[in-house]
Amino acid sequence: MVVSRDVIRLTPGGIETLNLTLQHQSHQLEGTHQVAVELEMNAIAFGEVAKTLGALKIGATLSVKGFLSQKNRYSNMPILHITQFKMLNES
Amino acid sequence: MVVSRDVIRLTPGGIETLNLTLQHQSHQLEGTHQVAVELEMNAIAFGEVAKTLGALKIGATLSVKGFLSQKNRYSNMPILHITQFKMLNES
């Protein structure tokens, strides 16, 4: 679920970029235990993905694919780079 | 790659648990750009997975599967729960 979203900006190279915060809730199997998982994650998207995500409403739910990377050289906080997504509910 | 590893502890319920730190380096495709990805991540494993990982040397490389969750209720730092892994190089 999209819980916050910045405005679309341009990189120095002129590519659209969007920062957003996603919230995830699920149950996952760990050994034989079902565990409740909650996570809030900073995410970033570029180009066409950024443009489409930039039109989403807060509260929209989506399924995303991509990869994790370090936010920057000064922080070991991971940020999710969204390279593909599927809308689940536009809220 | 395993960059640090705690000792195996027992949860209050008597299940083995292991905290470790993994370092990842790769190149990922973002739109049409190859980006260099670096990430250091806290990870945790339970039960049999913890016991096997607990025997690994620092510097061992592995491929892992699992899920991310918030470290605890006071921190939004994600931690990787390893539920499966494959050894790549015992170093």
PDB file of C-alpha atoms in Angstrom:
ATOM      1  CA  MET A   1       0.000   0.000   0.000  1.00  0.00           C
ATOM      2  CA  VAL A   2       1.248   3.462  -0.877  1.00  0.00           C
ATOM      3  CA  VAL A   3       1.418   5.442   2.381  1.00  0.00           C
ATOM      4  CA  SER A   4       3.234   8.487   1.082  1.00  0.00           C
ATOM      5  CA  ARG A   5       4.506   9.742  -2.206  1.00  0.00           C
ATOM      6  CA  ASP A   6       6.751  12.610  -3.215  1.00  0.00           C
ATOM      7  CA  VAL A   7       6.353  14.601  -6.438  1.00  0.00           C
ATOM      8  CA  ILE A   8       8.063  13.416  -9.608  1.00  0.00           C
ATOM      9  CA  ARG A   9      11.499  14.978  -9.979  1.00  0.00           C
ATOM     10  CA  LEU A  10      14.087  14.798 -12.702  1.00  0.00           C
ATOM     11  CA  THR A  11      17.530  13.275 -12.250  1.00  0.00           C
ATOM     12  CA  PRO A  12      20.496  15.371 -13.450  1.00  0.00           C
ATOM     13  CA  GLY A  13      20.291  13.199 -16.575  1.00  0.00           C
ATOM     14  CA  GLY A  14      16.653  14.196 -17.141  1.00  0.00           C
ATOM     15  CA  ILE A  15      14.979  10.934 -16.085  1.00  0.00           C
ATOM     16  CA  GLU A  16      11.773  11.068 -14.040  1.00  0.00           C
ATOM     17  CA  THR A  17      12.211   9.786 -10.511  1.00  0.00           C
ATOM     18  CA  LEU A  18       9.721   9.240  -7.720  1.00  0.00           C
ATOM     19  CA  ASN A  19      10.258   8.509  -4.041  1.00  0.00           C
ATOM     20  CA  LEU A  20       7.491   6.780  -2.174  1.00  0.00           C
ATOM     21  CA  THR A  21       6.830   4.830   0.999  1.00  0.00           C
ATOM     22  CA  LEU A  22       5.128   1.457   0.882  1.00  0.00           C
ATOM     23  CA  GLN A  23       3.581  -0.508   3.709  1.00  0.00           C
ATOM     24  CA  HIS A  24       3.371  -4.278   3.597  1.00  0.00           C
ATOM     25  CA  GLN A  25       1.419  -6.693   5.806  1.00  0.00           C
ATOM     26  CA  SER A  26       1.291 -10.454   5.390  1.00  0.00           C
ATOM     27  CA  HIS A  27       1.795 -13.809   7.026  1.00  0.00           C
ATOM     28  CA  GLN A  28       4.877 -15.809   6.137  1.00  0.00           C
ATOM     29  CA  LEU A  29       5.927 -19.344   6.909  1.00  0.00           C
ATOM     30  CA  GLU A  30       9.124 -19.596   8.965  1.00  0.00           C
ATOM     31  CA  GLY A  31       9.932 -23.250   9.603  1.00  0.00           C
ATOM     32  CA  THR A  32       6.585 -24.531  10.845  1.00  0.00           C
ATOM     33  CA  HIS A  33       5.437 -21.161  12.238  1.00  0.00           C
ATOM     34  CA  GLN A  34       3.158 -18.661  10.554  1.00  0.00           C
ATOM     35  CA  VAL A  35       4.523 -15.237  11.419  1.00  0.00           C
ATOM     36  CA  ALA A  36       2.820 -11.901  10.991  1.00  0.00           C
ATOM     37  CA  VAL A  37       4.998  -9.580   8.937  1.00  0.00           C
ATOM     38  CA  GLU A  38       4.805  -5.807   8.881  1.00  0.00           C
ATOM     39  CA  LEU A  39       7.156  -3.565   7.028  1.00  0.00           C
ATOM     40  CA  GLU A  40       7.315   0.015   5.922  1.00  0.00           C
ATOM     41  CA  MET A  41       9.814   0.608   3.176  1.00  0.00           C
ATOM     42  CA  ASN A  42      11.238   3.521   1.242  1.00  0.00           C
ATOM     43  CA  ALA A  43      10.983   2.924  -2.481  1.00  0.00           C
ATOM     44  CA  ILE A  44      12.156   4.642  -5.633  1.00  0.00           C
ATOM     45  CA  ALA A  45      11.188   4.345  -9.283  1.00  0.00           C
ATOM     46  CA  PHE A  46      12.519   5.838 -12.497  1.00  0.00           C
ATOM     47  CA  GLY A  47      11.226   6.613 -15.987  1.00  0.00           C
ATOM     48  CA  GLU A  48       7.888   5.166 -17.070  1.00  0.00           C
ATOM     49  CA  VAL A  49       7.414   3.334 -13.758  1.00  0.00           C
ATOM     50  CA  ALA A  50       7.851   6.647 -11.889  1.00  0.00           C
ATOM     51  CA  LYS A  51       5.338   8.395 -14.150  1.00  0.00           C
ATOM     52  CA  THR A  52       2.650   5.759 -13.622  1.00  0.00           C
ATOM     53  CA  LEU A  53       3.261   5.459  -9.887  1.00  0.00           C
ATOM     54  CA  GLY A  54       3.179   9.256  -9.617  1.00  0.00           C
ATOM     55  CA  ALA A  55      -0.511   9.189 -10.525  1.00  0.00           C
ATOM     56  CA  LEU A  56      -1.459   6.754  -7.755  1.00  0.00           C
ATOM     57  CA  LYS A  57      -3.563   7.775  -4.800  1.00  0.00           C
ATOM     58  CA  ILE A  58      -2.347   7.372  -1.229  1.00  0.00           C
ATOM     59  CA  GLY A  59      -3.849   4.091  -0.005  1.00  0.00           C
ATOM     60  CA  ALA A  60      -3.614   2.375  -3.393  1.00  0.00           C
ATOM     61  CA  THR A  61      -2.453  -1.247  -3.075  1.00  0.00           C
ATOM     62  CA  LEU A  62      -0.034  -2.815  -5.466  1.00  0.00           C
ATOM     63  CA  SER A  63       2.256  -5.766  -6.001  1.00  0.00           C
ATOM     64  CA  VAL A  64       5.826  -4.762  -6.834  1.00  0.00           C
ATOM     65  CA  LYS A  65       8.997  -6.313  -8.219  1.00  0.00           C
ATOM     66  CA  GLY A  66      12.479  -4.897  -8.180  1.00  0.00           C
ATOM     67  CA  PHE A  67      15.593  -4.984  -6.079  1.00  0.00           C
ATOM     68  CA  LEU A  68      17.008  -3.588  -2.864  1.00  0.00           C
ATOM     69  CA  SER A  69      19.966  -1.273  -2.700  1.00  0.00           C
ATOM     70  CA  GLN A  70      21.631   0.876  -0.119  1.00  0.00           C
ATOM     71  CA  LYS A  71      19.915   4.273   0.038  1.00  0.00           C
ATOM     72  CA  ASN A  72      23.197   6.130  -0.387  1.00  0.00           C
ATOM     73  CA  ARG A  73      26.830   5.788   0.575  1.00  0.00           C
ATOM     74  CA  TYR A  74      26.189   7.248   4.018  1.00  0.00           C
ATOM     75  CA  SER A  75      23.272   5.060   5.042  1.00  0.00           C
ATOM     76  CA  ASN A  76      22.901   1.305   5.125  1.00  0.00           C
ATOM     77  CA  MET A  77      19.113   1.680   5.097  1.00  0.00           C
ATOM     78  CA  PRO A  78      17.834  -0.337   2.138  1.00  0.00           C
ATOM     79  CA  ILE A  79      15.571   1.229  -0.455  1.00  0.00           C
ATOM     80  CA  LEU A  80      13.377  -0.776  -2.813  1.00  0.00           C
ATOM     81  CA  HIS A  81      13.897   0.002  -6.501  1.00  0.00           C
ATOM     82  CA  ILE A  82      10.578  -0.734  -8.191  1.00  0.00           C
ATOM     83  CA  THR A  83      11.102  -1.970 -11.748  1.00  0.00           C
ATOM     84  CA  GLN A  84       7.678  -3.586 -12.274  1.00  0.00           C
ATOM     85  CA  PHE A  85       4.358  -3.354 -10.503  1.00  0.00           C
ATOM     86  CA  LYS A  86       0.760  -4.496 -10.761  1.00  0.00           C
ATOM     87  CA  MET A  87      -2.183  -2.516  -9.398  1.00  0.00           C
ATOM     88  CA  LEU A  88      -4.283  -4.452  -6.900  1.00  0.00           C
ATOM     89  CA  ASN A  89      -6.702  -1.764  -5.755  1.00  0.00           C
ATOM     90  CA  GLU A  90      -6.720   1.915  -6.657  1.00  0.00           C
ATOM     91  CA  SER A  91      -8.304   2.671  -3.249  1.00  0.00           C
TER      92      SER A  91
ATOM     93  CA  MET B   1      28.556 -13.143   1.682  1.00  0.00           C
ATOM     94  CA  VAL B   2      28.498 -13.618   5.440  1.00  0.00           C
ATOM     95  CA  VAL B   3      30.324 -10.613   6.963  1.00  0.00           C
ATOM     96  CA  SER B   4      29.478 -11.244  10.594  1.00  0.00           C
ATOM     97  CA  ARG B   5      27.677 -13.835  12.604  1.00  0.00           C
ATOM     98  CA  ASP B   6      26.481 -14.014  16.183  1.00  0.00           C
ATOM     99  CA  VAL B   7      26.390 -17.222  18.231  1.00  0.00           C
ATOM    100  CA  ILE B   8      23.316 -19.433  18.137  1.00  0.00           C
ATOM    101  CA  ARG B   9      20.875 -18.498  20.886  1.00  0.00           C
ATOM    102  CA  LEU B  10      17.602 -20.008  21.998  1.00  0.00           C
ATOM    103  CA  THR B  11      14.280 -18.183  21.817  1.00  0.00           C
ATOM    104  CA  PRO B  12      12.132 -18.233  24.985  1.00  0.00           C
ATOM    105  CA  GLY B  13      10.298 -21.093  23.228  1.00  0.00           C
ATOM    106  CA  GLY B  14      13.539 -23.077  22.882  1.00  0.00           C
ATOM    107  CA  ILE B  15      14.104 -22.624  19.148  1.00  0.00           C
ATOM    108  CA  GLU B  16      17.628 -21.986  17.842  1.00  0.00           C
ATOM    109  CA  THR B  17      18.076 -18.502  16.423  1.00  0.00           C
ATOM    110  CA  LEU B  18      21.022 -16.882  14.686  1.00  0.00           C
ATOM    111  CA  ASN B  19      21.656 -13.247  13.793  1.00  0.00           C
ATOM    112  CA  LEU B  20      24.024 -12.537  10.966  1.00  0.00           C
ATOM    113  CA  THR B  21      25.006  -9.779   8.549  1.00  0.00           C
ATOM    114  CA  LEU B  22      25.110 -10.409   4.826  1.00  0.00           C
ATOM    115  CA  GLN B  23      26.706  -8.320   2.127  1.00  0.00           C
ATOM    116  CA  HIS B  24      25.397  -8.350  -1.412  1.00  0.00           C
ATOM    117  CA  GLN B  25      26.914  -6.960  -4.618  1.00  0.00           C
ATOM    118  CA  SER B  26      25.426  -7.231  -8.089  1.00  0.00           C
ATOM    119  CA  HIS B  27      24.309  -5.372 -11.188  1.00  0.00           C
ATOM    120  CA  GLN B  28      20.588  -4.906 -11.764  1.00  0.00           C
ATOM    121  CA  LEU B  29      18.627  -3.646 -14.739  1.00  0.00           C
ATOM    122  CA  GLU B  30      16.592  -0.505 -14.005  1.00  0.00           C
ATOM    123  CA  GLY B  31      14.741   0.549 -17.151  1.00  0.00           C
ATOM    124  CA  THR B  32      17.539   0.463 -19.700  1.00  0.00           C
ATOM    125  CA  HIS B  33      20.315   1.162 -17.181  1.00  0.00           C
ATOM    126  CA  GLN B  34      22.604  -1.370 -15.528  1.00  0.00           C
ATOM    127  CA  VAL B  35      23.058  -0.196 -11.963  1.00  0.00           C
ATOM    128  CA  ALA B  36      25.646  -1.396  -9.478  1.00  0.00           C
ATOM    129  CA  VAL B  37      23.931  -2.565  -6.310  1.00  0.00           C
ATOM    130  CA  GLU B  38      25.550  -2.846  -2.901  1.00  0.00           C
ATOM    131  CA  LEU B  39      23.734  -3.745   0.250  1.00  0.00           C
ATOM    132  CA  GLU B  40      24.572  -4.853   3.745  1.00  0.00           C
ATOM    133  CA  MET B  41      21.667  -6.441   5.521  1.00  0.00           C
ATOM    134  CA  ASN B  42      20.873  -7.801   8.950  1.00  0.00           C
ATOM    135  CA  ALA B  43      19.462 -11.293   8.738  1.00  0.00           C
ATOM    136  CA  ILE B  44      17.969 -13.823  11.120  1.00  0.00           C
ATOM    137  CA  ALA B  45      17.312 -17.528  10.901  1.00  0.00           C
ATOM    138  CA  PHE B  46      15.549 -20.035  13.125  1.00  0.00           C
ATOM    139  CA  GLY B  47      15.632 -23.787  13.756  1.00  0.00           C
ATOM    140  CA  GLU B  48      17.492 -26.020  11.309  1.00  0.00           C
ATOM    141  CA  VAL B  49      18.437 -23.079   9.079  1.00  0.00           C
ATOM    142  CA  ALA B  50      20.031 -21.329  12.064  1.00  0.00           C
ATOM    143  CA  LYS B  51      21.953 -24.465  13.018  1.00  0.00           C
ATOM    144  CA  THR B  52      23.423 -24.904   9.520  1.00  0.00           C
ATOM    145  CA  LEU B  53      24.201 -21.215   9.057  1.00  0.00           C
ATOM    146  CA  GLY B  54      25.823 -21.163  12.494  1.00  0.00           C
ATOM    147  CA  ALA B  55      28.575 -23.428  11.184  1.00  0.00           C
ATOM    148  CA  LEU B  56      29.475 -21.138   8.265  1.00  0.00           C
ATOM    149  CA  LYS B  57      32.751 -19.262   8.079  1.00  0.00           C
ATOM    150  CA  ILE B  58      32.916 -15.496   7.754  1.00  0.00           C
ATOM    151  CA  GLY B  59      33.333 -14.801   4.044  1.00  0.00           C
ATOM    152  CA  ALA B  60      31.229 -17.758   2.922  1.00  0.00           C
ATOM    153  CA  THR B  61      28.983 -16.872  -0.008  1.00  0.00           C
ATOM    154  CA  LEU B  62      25.436 -18.084  -0.294  1.00  0.00           C
ATOM    155  CA  SER B  63      22.182 -17.555  -2.111  1.00  0.00           C
ATOM    156  CA  VAL B  64      19.248 -16.982   0.235  1.00  0.00           C
ATOM    157  CA  LYS B  65      15.457 -16.966   0.148  1.00  0.00           C
ATOM    158  CA  GLY B  66      13.084 -15.628   2.737  1.00  0.00           C
ATOM    159  CA  PHE B  67      11.183 -12.492   3.576  1.00  0.00           C
ATOM    160  CA  LEU B  68      11.736  -9.046   5.035  1.00  0.00           C
ATOM    161  CA  SER B  69      10.183  -7.860   8.236  1.00  0.00           C
ATOM    162  CA  GLN B  70      10.582  -4.917  10.550  1.00  0.00           C
ATOM    163  CA  LYS B  71      13.403  -5.564  13.024  1.00  0.00           C
ATOM    164  CA  ASN B  72      11.201  -4.757  15.998  1.00  0.00           C
ATOM    165  CA  ARG B  73       8.362  -2.450  16.913  1.00  0.00           C
ATOM    166  CA  TYR B  74      10.738   0.421  17.629  1.00  0.00           C
ATOM    167  CA  SER B  75      12.729   0.312  14.402  1.00  0.00           C
ATOM    168  CA  ASN B  76      11.621   0.389  10.792  1.00  0.00           C
ATOM    169  CA  MET B  77      14.955  -1.118   9.748  1.00  0.00           C
ATOM    170  CA  PRO B  78      14.149  -4.248   7.764  1.00  0.00           C
ATOM    171  CA  ILE B  79      15.685  -7.591   8.640  1.00  0.00           C
ATOM    172  CA  LEU B  80      15.897 -10.533   6.267  1.00  0.00           C
ATOM    173  CA  HIS B  81      14.383 -13.765   7.597  1.00  0.00           C
ATOM    174  CA  ILE B  82      16.273 -16.566   5.876  1.00  0.00           C
ATOM    175  CA  THR B  83      14.041 -19.588   5.320  1.00  0.00           C
ATOM    176  CA  GLN B  84      16.109 -21.327   2.625  1.00  0.00           C
ATOM    177  CA  PHE B  85      19.651 -21.002   1.403  1.00  0.00           C
ATOM    178  CA  LYS B  86      22.156 -22.580  -0.922  1.00  0.00           C
ATOM    179  CA  MET B  87      25.918 -22.545  -0.366  1.00  0.00           C
ATOM    180  CA  LEU B  88      27.883 -20.972  -3.208  1.00  0.00           C
ATOM    181  CA  ASN B  89      31.385 -20.966  -1.752  1.00  0.00           C
ATOM    182  CA  GLU B  90      32.489 -21.968   1.718  1.00  0.00           C
ATOM    183  CA  SER B  91      35.424 -19.511   1.449  1.00  0.00           C
TER     184      SER B  91
END
